[in-house]
PDB file of C-alpha atoms and ligand atoms in Angstrom:
ATOM      1  CA  MET A   1      18.387  97.987  29.171  1.00 51.00           C
ATOM      2  CA  LEU A   2      17.046 100.061  26.294  1.00 49.00           C
ATOM      3  CA  LEU A   3      18.748 103.161  27.669  1.00 53.00           C
ATOM      4  CA  LEU A   4      22.044 101.300  27.913  1.00 55.00           C
ATOM      5  CA  TRP A   5      21.832 100.382  24.258  1.00 51.00           C
ATOM      6  CA  ILE A   6      20.950 103.913  23.231  1.00 53.00           C
ATOM      7  CA  ILE A   7      24.043 105.076  25.129  1.00 52.00           C
ATOM      8  CA  LEU A   8      26.157 102.348  23.578  1.00 53.00           C
ATOM      9  CA  ILE A   9      25.095 103.443  20.117  1.00 48.00           C
ATOM     10  CA  LEU A  10      25.424 107.164  20.751  1.00 53.00           C
ATOM     11  CA  THR A  11      28.781 107.053  22.513  1.00 51.00           C
ATOM     12  CA  PRO A  12      30.983 106.273  19.510  1.00 47.00           C
ATOM     13  CA  LEU A  13      29.150 108.917  17.509  1.00 45.00           C
ATOM     14  CA  ILE A  14      29.832 111.511  20.167  1.00 50.00           C
ATOM     15  CA  ALA A  15      33.375 110.276  20.804  1.00 49.00           C
ATOM     16  CA  CYS A  16      34.379 110.275  17.150  1.00 42.00           C
ATOM     17  CA  SER A  17      32.661 113.413  16.004  1.00 38.00           C
ATOM     18  CA  ALA A  18      33.466 117.042  16.512  1.00 35.00           C
ATOM     19  CA  ILE A  19      30.643 117.380  19.019  1.00 38.00           C
ATOM     20  CA  PRO A  20      32.240 118.659  22.216  1.00 41.00           C
ATOM     21  CA  TRP A  21      31.743 116.519  25.307  1.00 52.00           C
ATOM     22  CA  GLY A  22      30.769 119.553  27.292  1.00 55.00           C
ATOM     23  CA  GLY A  23      33.261 121.899  28.888  1.00 70.00           C
ATOM     24  CA  ASN A  24      34.885 121.605  32.263  1.00 93.00           C
ATOM     25  CA  ARG A  25      34.912 117.814  32.336  1.00 96.00           C
ATOM     26  CA  LEU A  26      37.678 116.167  34.312  1.00 98.00           C
ATOM     27  CA  PRO A  27      37.647 112.372  34.274  1.00 98.00           C
ATOM     28  CA  ILE A  28      39.722 111.056  37.180  1.00 98.00           C
ATOM     29  CA  LEU A  29      40.501 107.430  36.441  1.00 98.00           C
ATOM     30  CA  MET A  30      41.283 105.055  39.299  1.00 98.00           C
ATOM     31  CA  TYR A  31      43.583 102.080  38.839  1.00 98.00           C
ATOM     32  CA  HIS A  32      45.374  99.752  41.240  1.00 98.00           C
ATOM     33  CA  LYS A  33      47.425  97.143  39.361  1.00 98.00           C
ATOM     34  CA  VAL A  34      48.387  97.079  35.702  1.00 98.00           C
ATOM     35  CA  ARG A  35      50.257  93.964  34.672  1.00 97.00           C
ATOM     36  CA  PRO A  36      50.269  91.271  31.990  1.00 97.00           C
ATOM     37  CA  ALA A  37      47.993  88.971  33.994  1.00 96.00           C
ATOM     38  CA  PRO A  38      44.268  88.153  33.901  1.00 96.00           C
ATOM     39  CA  ALA A  39      41.799  90.780  34.982  1.00 96.00           C
ATOM     40  CA  ASP A  40      40.602  90.680  38.575  1.00 95.00           C
ATOM     41  CA  ASP A  41      39.077  93.190  40.994  1.00 93.00           C
ATOM     42  CA  LEU A  42      42.305  95.187  41.137  1.00 96.00           C
ATOM     43  CA  ASN A  43      44.213  94.287  37.959  1.00 97.00           C
ATOM     44  CA  VAL A  44      43.712  95.812  34.543  1.00 98.00           C
ATOM     45  CA  PRO A  45      45.660  93.587  32.109  1.00 98.00           C
ATOM     46  CA  LEU A  46      48.477  95.492  30.428  1.00 98.00           C
ATOM     47  CA  ASP A  47      47.093  95.060  26.907  1.00 97.00           C
ATOM     48  CA  VAL A  48      43.689  96.400  27.988  1.00 98.00           C
ATOM     49  CA  PHE A  49      45.383  99.339  29.702  1.00 98.00           C
ATOM     50  CA  GLU A  50      47.365 100.081  26.525  1.00 98.00           C
ATOM     51  CA  HIS A  51      44.144 100.149  24.525  1.00 97.00           C
ATOM     52  CA  GLN A  52      42.603 102.495  27.073  1.00 98.00           C
ATOM     53  CA  MET A  53      45.600 104.840  26.838  1.00 98.00           C
ATOM     54  CA  ASP A  54      45.395 104.704  23.034  1.00 97.00           C
ATOM     55  CA  ALA A  55      41.694 105.580  23.235  1.00 97.00           C
ATOM     56  CA  LEU A  56      42.502 108.617  25.403  1.00 97.00           C
ATOM     57  CA  ALA A  57      45.317 109.723  23.104  1.00 97.00           C
ATOM     58  CA  ARG A  58      43.154 109.357  19.984  1.00 96.00           C
ATOM     59  CA  ARG A  59      40.469 111.550  21.509  1.00 96.00           C
ATOM     60  CA  GLY A  60      42.921 114.294  22.377  1.00 96.00           C
ATOM     61  CA  TYR A  61      43.079 113.772  26.149  1.00 97.00           C
ATOM     62  CA  GLU A  62      46.106 115.103  27.960  1.00 98.00           C
ATOM     63  CA  SER A  63      47.035 113.957  31.448  1.00 98.00           C
ATOM     64  CA  ILE A  64      47.340 116.564  34.163  1.00 98.00           C
ATOM     65  CA  SER A  65      48.585 116.411  37.780  1.00 98.00           C
ATOM     66  CA  PHE A  66      46.960 117.509  41.024  1.00 98.00           C
ATOM     67  CA  ALA A  67      49.763 120.085  41.259  1.00 98.00           C
ATOM     68  CA  GLY A  68      48.711 121.460  37.874  1.00 98.00           C
ATOM     69  CA  LEU A  69      45.064 121.475  38.863  1.00 98.00           C
ATOM     70  CA  ARG A  70      45.822 123.330  42.087  1.00 97.00           C
ATOM     71  CA  ALA A  71      47.911 125.906  40.224  1.00 98.00           C
ATOM     72  CA  TRP A  72      45.087 126.428  37.741  1.00 97.00           C
ATOM     73  CA  HIS A  73      42.604 126.909  40.614  1.00 97.00           C
ATOM     74  CA  ARG A  74      44.926 129.650  41.837  1.00 97.00           C
ATOM     75  CA  GLY A  75      44.881 131.345  38.479  1.00 97.00           C
ATOM     76  CA  GLU A  76      48.263 130.085  37.323  1.00 97.00           C
ATOM     77  CA  GLY A  77      48.850 128.166  34.126  1.00 94.00           C
ATOM     78  CA  SER A  78      46.200 126.565  31.995  1.00 95.00           C
ATOM     79  CA  LEU A  79      44.493 123.229  31.519  1.00 97.00           C
ATOM     80  CA  PRO A  80      44.401 121.283  28.274  1.00 97.00           C
ATOM     81  CA  ARG A  81      41.129 121.162  26.361  1.00 96.00           C
ATOM     82  CA  ARG A  82      40.544 117.568  27.440  1.00 97.00           C
ATOM     83  CA  PRO A  83      42.272 116.958  30.762  1.00 98.00           C
ATOM     84  CA  VAL A  84      42.378 113.579  32.482  1.00 98.00           C
ATOM     85  CA  LEU A  85      43.865 112.515  35.817  1.00 98.00           C
ATOM     86  CA  LEU A  86      45.324 108.987  35.800  1.00 98.00           C
ATOM     87  CA  THR A  87      45.558 107.768  39.382  1.00 98.00           C
ATOM     88  CA  PHE A  88      46.995 104.595  40.908  1.00 98.00           C
ATOM     89  CA  ASP A  89      46.341 103.462  44.472  1.00 98.00           C
ATOM     90  CA  ASP A  90      48.673 101.436  46.683  1.00 98.00           C
ATOM     91  CA  ALA A  91      52.000 101.873  44.804  1.00 98.00           C
ATOM     92  CA  TYR A  92      52.457  98.328  43.533  1.00 98.00           C
ATOM     93  CA  ALA A  93      56.118  97.569  42.788  1.00 97.00           C
ATOM     94  CA  ASP A  94      55.647  96.990  39.064  1.00 96.00           C
ATOM     95  CA  TYR A  95      53.953 100.357  38.426  1.00 97.00           C
ATOM     96  CA  GLU A  96      57.010 101.738  36.617  1.00 96.00           C
ATOM     97  CA  THR A  97      57.517  98.653  34.466  1.00 96.00           C
ATOM     98  CA  HIS A  98      53.997  98.423  33.126  1.00 98.00           C
ATOM     99  CA  ALA A  99      51.611 101.336  33.783  1.00 98.00           C
ATOM    100  CA  ALA A 100      54.148 104.170  33.721  1.00 98.00           C
ATOM    101  CA  GLU A 101      55.887 102.870  30.636  1.00 97.00           C
ATOM    102  CA  ALA A 102      52.623 102.467  28.741  1.00 98.00           C
ATOM    103  CA  MET A 103      51.546 105.981  29.744  1.00 98.00           C
ATOM    104  CA  ARG A 104      54.838 107.642  28.883  1.00 97.00           C
ATOM    105  CA  ALA A 105      54.868 106.022  25.448  1.00 97.00           C
ATOM    106  CA  ARG A 106      51.711 108.069  24.812  1.00 98.00           C
ATOM    107  CA  GLY A 107      52.834 111.265  26.538  1.00 98.00           C
ATOM    108  CA  PHE A 108      50.851 110.664  29.752  1.00 98.00           C
ATOM    109  CA  ASP A 109      51.896 110.677  33.400  1.00 98.00           C
ATOM    110  CA  GLY A 110      50.139 109.352  36.492  1.00 98.00           C
ATOM    111  CA  THR A 111      49.636 110.078  40.165  1.00 98.00           C
ATOM    112  CA  VAL A 112      50.415 107.313  42.667  1.00 98.00           C
ATOM    113  CA  PHE A 113      48.799 107.298  46.115  1.00 98.00           C
ATOM    114  CA  LEU A 114      51.194 105.953  48.735  1.00 98.00           C
ATOM    115  CA  PRO A 115      50.240 103.928  51.824  1.00 98.00           C
ATOM    116  CA  VAL A 116      53.270 105.587  53.376  1.00 98.00           C
ATOM    117  CA  GLY A 117      53.951 103.140  56.230  1.00 98.00           C
ATOM    118  CA  CYS A 118      53.831 100.137  53.910  1.00 98.00           C
ATOM    119  CA  ILE A 119      56.315 101.432  51.338  1.00 98.00           C
ATOM    120  CA  GLY A 120      59.121  98.896  50.852  1.00 97.00           C
ATOM    121  CA  GLY A 121      56.839  96.169  52.165  1.00 97.00           C
ATOM    122  CA  GLU A 122      53.725  94.411  50.957  1.00 97.00           C
ATOM    123  CA  ASN A 123      49.977  94.983  50.762  1.00 97.00           C
ATOM    124  CA  THR A 124      49.530  93.792  54.337  1.00 96.00           C
ATOM    125  CA  TRP A 125      46.007  95.283  54.606  1.00 96.00           C
ATOM    126  CA  ASP A 126      44.954  92.819  51.894  1.00 93.00           C
ATOM    127  CA  GLY A 127      46.682  89.722  53.210  1.00 93.00           C
ATOM    128  CA  GLY A 128      50.153  90.571  51.851  1.00 93.00           C
ATOM    129  CA  GLY A 129      52.054  88.795  49.098  1.00 95.00           C
ATOM    130  CA  GLU A 130      52.139  91.759  46.695  1.00 96.00           C
ATOM    131  CA  PRO A 131      55.344  93.815  46.834  1.00 98.00           C
ATOM    132  CA  LEU A 132      54.983  97.586  46.888  1.00 98.00           C
ATOM    133  CA  MET A 133      57.429 100.191  45.620  1.00 98.00           C
ATOM    134  CA  ASN A 134      60.386 100.976  47.851  1.00 98.00           C
ATOM    135  CA  TRP A 135      61.716 104.477  48.462  1.00 98.00           C
ATOM    136  CA  GLU A 136      64.263 104.166  45.682  1.00 97.00           C
ATOM    137  CA  ASP A 137      61.448 103.298  43.282  1.00 97.00           C
ATOM    138  CA  VAL A 138      59.515 106.337  44.465  1.00 98.00           C
ATOM    139  CA  ARG A 139      62.483 108.617  43.885  1.00 98.00           C
ATOM    140  CA  ASN A 140      63.125 107.207  40.424  1.00 97.00           C
ATOM    141  CA  ALA A 141      59.493 107.439  39.425  1.00 97.00           C
ATOM    142  CA  THR A 142      59.417 111.061  40.592  1.00 97.00           C
ATOM    143  CA  LYS A 143      62.370 111.830  38.339  1.00 97.00           C
ATOM    144  CA  ASN A 144      60.504 110.186  35.461  1.00 96.00           C
ATOM    145  CA  GLY A 145      57.468 112.412  35.952  1.00 96.00           C
ATOM    146  CA  THR A 146      55.188 110.490  38.342  1.00 98.00           C
ATOM    147  CA  GLU A 147      53.360 112.539  40.945  1.00 98.00           C
ATOM    148  CA  PHE A 148      52.969 111.075  44.456  1.00 98.00           C
ATOM    149  CA  ALA A 149      50.260 111.750  47.013  1.00 98.00           C
ATOM    150  CA  LEU A 150      48.763 110.306  50.196  1.00 98.00           C
ATOM    151  CA  HIS A 151      46.853 107.097  50.818  1.00 98.00           C
ATOM    152  CA  SER A 152      47.103 107.030  54.652  1.00 98.00           C
ATOM    153  CA  PHE A 153      49.920 105.474  56.681  1.00 98.00           C
ATOM    154  CA  ASN A 154      48.670 101.892  57.110  1.00 97.00           C
ATOM    155  CA  HIS A 155      45.844 101.815  54.596  1.00 98.00           C
ATOM    156  CA  ASP A 156      43.275 102.428  57.339  1.00 97.00           C
ATOM    157  CA  ASN A 157      39.690 103.187  56.438  1.00 98.00           C
ATOM    158  CA  TYR A 158      38.920 106.833  57.259  1.00 98.00           C
ATOM    159  CA  HIS A 159      35.320 105.854  57.757  1.00 97.00           C
ATOM    160  CA  ASP A 160      36.379 104.158  60.990  1.00 96.00           C
ATOM    161  CA  LEU A 161      38.899 106.699  62.317  1.00 97.00           C
ATOM    162  CA  SER A 162      38.277 109.456  64.837  1.00 97.00           C
ATOM    163  CA  LEU A 163      39.262 113.001  63.923  1.00 98.00           C
ATOM    164  CA  GLU A 164      42.295 112.734  66.172  1.00 98.00           C
ATOM    165  CA  GLU A 165      43.328 109.484  64.506  1.00 98.00           C
ATOM    166  CA  MET A 166      43.026 111.149  61.105  1.00 98.00           C
ATOM    167  CA  ARG A 167      45.175 114.038  62.284  1.00 98.00           C
ATOM    168  CA  VAL A 168      47.857 111.652  63.572  1.00 98.00           C
ATOM    169  CA  ASP A 169      47.675 109.531  60.410  1.00 98.00           C
ATOM    170  CA  LEU A 170      48.143 112.459  58.037  1.00 98.00           C
ATOM    171  CA  ALA A 171      50.844 114.073  60.182  1.00 98.00           C
ATOM    172  CA  ARG A 172      52.706 110.745  60.267  1.00 98.00           C
ATOM    173  CA  CYS A 173      52.515 110.405  56.475  1.00 98.00           C
ATOM    174  CA  MET A 174      53.764 113.922  55.858  1.00 98.00           C
ATOM    175  CA  ALA A 175      56.536 113.708  58.488  1.00 98.00           C
ATOM    176  CA  GLU A 176      57.813 110.465  56.941  1.00 98.00           C
ATOM    177  CA  LEU A 177      57.762 111.849  53.394  1.00 98.00           C
ATOM    178  CA  ASP A 178      59.381 115.114  54.481  1.00 98.00           C
ATOM    179  CA  ALA A 179      62.111 113.262  56.403  1.00 98.00           C
ATOM    180  CA  ARG A 180      62.868 111.199  53.296  1.00 98.00           C
ATOM    181  CA  GLY A 181      62.892 114.242  51.039  1.00 97.00           C
ATOM    182  CA  ILE A 182      60.099 112.858  48.855  1.00 98.00           C
ATOM    183  CA  ASP A 183      58.222 115.326  46.687  1.00 97.00           C
ATOM    184  CA  TYR A 184      54.480 114.779  47.201  1.00 98.00           C
ATOM    185  CA  GLN A 185      51.122 116.450  46.912  1.00 98.00           C
ATOM    186  CA  ARG A 186      48.838 117.098  49.839  1.00 98.00           C
ATOM    187  CA  THR A 187      46.111 115.164  48.106  1.00 98.00           C
ATOM    188  CA  LEU A 188      44.506 112.169  49.800  1.00 98.00           C
ATOM    189  CA  ALA A 189      42.933 109.110  48.220  1.00 98.00           C
ATOM    190  CA  TYR A 190      40.636 107.617  50.851  1.00 98.00           C
ATOM    191  CA  PRO A 191      41.643 103.951  51.360  1.00 98.00           C
ATOM    192  CA  TYR A 192      38.675 101.760  50.341  1.00 97.00           C
ATOM    193  CA  GLY A 193      37.033 105.013  49.248  1.00 96.00           C
ATOM    194  CA  GLY A 194      35.864 105.290  52.874  1.00 97.00           C
ATOM    195  CA  PHE A 195      35.175 108.468  54.835  1.00 97.00           C
ATOM    196  CA  PRO A 196      32.545 109.637  57.348  1.00 97.00           C
ATOM    197  CA  ARG A 197      29.206 110.158  55.661  1.00 95.00           C
ATOM    198  CA  THR A 198      27.340 111.791  58.531  1.00 95.00           C
ATOM    199  CA  GLU A 199      27.486 115.263  59.960  1.00 96.00           C
ATOM    200  CA  PRO A 200      29.116 116.859  61.851  1.00 97.00           C
ATOM    201  CA  MET A 201      31.981 114.360  61.389  1.00 97.00           C
ATOM    202  CA  ARG A 202      32.252 114.883  57.655  1.00 97.00           C
ATOM    203  CA  SER A 203      32.519 118.679  57.963  1.00 98.00           C
ATOM    204  CA  GLU A 204      34.934 118.393  60.879  1.00 98.00           C
ATOM    205  CA  MET A 205      37.160 116.131  58.789  1.00 98.00           C
ATOM    206  CA  LYS A 206      37.250 118.632  55.943  1.00 98.00           C
ATOM    207  CA  LYS A 207      38.037 121.419  58.388  1.00 98.00           C
ATOM    208  CA  LEU A 208      40.949 119.320  59.592  1.00 98.00           C
ATOM    209  CA  PHE A 209      42.105 118.814  55.988  1.00 98.00           C
ATOM    210  CA  ARG A 210      42.064 122.575  55.383  1.00 98.00           C
ATOM    211  CA  GLU A 211      44.090 123.101  58.550  1.00 97.00           C
ATOM    212  CA  LEU A 212      46.676 120.566  57.373  1.00 98.00           C
ATOM    213  CA  GLY A 213      46.796 121.939  53.829  1.00 97.00           C
ATOM    214  CA  ILE A 214      45.183 118.815  52.317  1.00 98.00           C
ATOM    215  CA  ASP A 215      43.701 120.623  49.373  1.00 96.00           C
ATOM    216  CA  PHE A 216      42.165 117.700  47.507  1.00 98.00           C
ATOM    217  CA  ALA A 217      40.750 114.317  48.517  1.00 98.00           C
ATOM    218  CA  VAL A 218      39.500 111.731  46.053  1.00 98.00           C
ATOM    219  CA  ARG A 219      36.869 109.080  46.609  1.00 97.00           C
ATOM    220  CA  ILE A 220      35.267 106.516  44.344  1.00 94.00           C
ATOM    221  CA  GLY A 221      32.228 108.117  42.863  1.00 90.00           C
ATOM    222  CA  SER A 222      31.681 106.555  39.449  1.00 90.00           C
ATOM    223  CA  ARG A 223      30.976 109.992  38.025  1.00 94.00           C
ATOM    224  CA  ILE A 224      32.921 112.393  35.814  1.00 96.00           C
ATOM    225  CA  GLU A 225      34.299 115.210  37.949  1.00 97.00           C
ATOM    226  CA  ARG A 226      34.466 118.863  36.877  1.00 97.00           C
ATOM    227  CA  THR A 227      37.601 120.921  36.583  1.00 97.00           C
ATOM    228  CA  ARG A 228      36.135 122.996  39.402  1.00 97.00           C
ATOM    229  CA  PRO A 229      34.730 120.271  41.646  1.00 96.00           C
ATOM    230  CA  ARG A 230      31.768 121.015  43.846  1.00 95.00           C
ATOM    231  CA  ASP A 231      33.622 119.515  46.805  1.00 97.00           C
ATOM    232  CA  LEU A 232      37.427 119.459  46.728  1.00 98.00           C
ATOM    233  CA  HIS A 233      37.485 116.776  49.435  1.00 98.00           C
ATOM    234  CA  GLU A 234      35.049 114.451  47.713  1.00 98.00           C
ATOM    235  CA  MET A 235      36.374 114.419  44.172  1.00 98.00           C
ATOM    236  CA  ARG A 236      34.831 111.552  42.282  1.00 97.00           C
ATOM    237  CA  ARG A 237      36.846 108.948  40.481  1.00 97.00           C
ATOM    238  CA  VAL A 238      35.963 106.397  37.862  1.00 97.00           C
ATOM    239  CA  ASN A 239      36.863 102.827  38.817  1.00 96.00           C
ATOM    240  CA  VAL A 240      38.413 101.435  35.637  1.00 97.00           C
ATOM    241  CA  GLN A 241      38.356  97.649  35.437  1.00 96.00           C
ATOM    242  CA  GLY A 242      39.970  94.918  33.418  1.00 96.00           C
ATOM    243  CA  ASN A 243      36.926  94.313  31.247  1.00 94.00           C
ATOM    244  CA  ASP A 244      36.610  97.976  30.234  1.00 95.00           C
ATOM    245  CA  ARG A 245      37.587  97.380  26.663  1.00 92.00           C
ATOM    246  CA  GLY A 246      36.437  99.283  23.602  1.00 93.00           C
ATOM    247  CA  ILE A 247      33.002 100.741  23.961  1.00 94.00           C
ATOM    248  CA  ARG A 248      32.721  99.957  27.679  1.00 95.00           C
ATOM    249  CA  PHE A 249      35.719 102.208  28.296  1.00 96.00           C
ATOM    250  CA  LEU A 250      34.223 104.980  26.168  1.00 95.00           C
ATOM    251  CA  VAL A 251      30.961 104.734  28.089  1.00 95.00           C
ATOM    252  CA  LYS A 252      32.872 105.020  31.337  1.00 95.00           C
ATOM    253  CA  LEU A 253      34.760 108.052  30.022  1.00 94.00           C
ATOM    254  CA  LEU A 254      31.469 109.635  29.154  1.00 92.00           C
ATOM    255  CA  ARG A 255      29.370 108.716  32.184  1.00 92.00           C
ATOM    256  CA  GLY A 256      31.766 107.434  34.845  1.00 94.00           C
ATOM    257  CA  ARG A 257      30.022 104.075  34.952  1.00 90.00           C
ATOM    258  CA  THR A 258      28.482 101.498  32.642  1.00 88.00           C
ATOM    259  CA  ARG A 259      25.527 100.521  34.804  1.00 82.00           C
ATOM    260  CA  LEU A 260      22.323 102.465  34.419  1.00 72.00           C
TER     261      LEU A 260
HETATM  262 ZN1   ZN B   1      44.251 101.355  48.551  1.00 86.80          ZN
END
């Protein structure tokens, strides 16, 4: 508890001063829904989200894309001094209306992870009832600057799939997107943050990813990633929630989590 309070006191000092946060930091923020509705496990209320985006803008953060990060890894282009990746899982239908608009008003863009087989439908893996983007929405959002990437075909948990099932799943996603002429990144967000944790399965999976050109995969890690991640297929994201207002959000930006 004491440590938490020390952090709470120090964070605004660090955030507001000229003290650098340390080089090579790359916060990857994970969102699902952003809408003017009460906070729940998956929703960050729009006004809270707007405050979070203001906080990023005030501190000089600039959003980047996975395409930009890949290019930089290959020695092309540059990264801003304070890069941030703003990511959205599941492609909820109102992404453009709320999240994208709030980001663009501040010069930011996001990456949306598509459960490809569910596009145009609902969040069936979660009981349904929540409309997802359709293909027209995806095309329009692409034109407006949103980056799209992979979130499996049917929102299956990669922890429970065999290697062959993973291969089929990814091939199906890419074939569908290619056939529809959708511009996307070969970056995967593991549904539920799940993937095999034991060897040799974990290494075999990453070998498969390399074969298929899946150059990045993001998990939930509650840590701040580096611009050159230790493991490109286990990039850690920060789960941003609806109660991450003010100092809680700054603590998350600094540490990736608020718990000790
Ligand atoms: Zn998901």
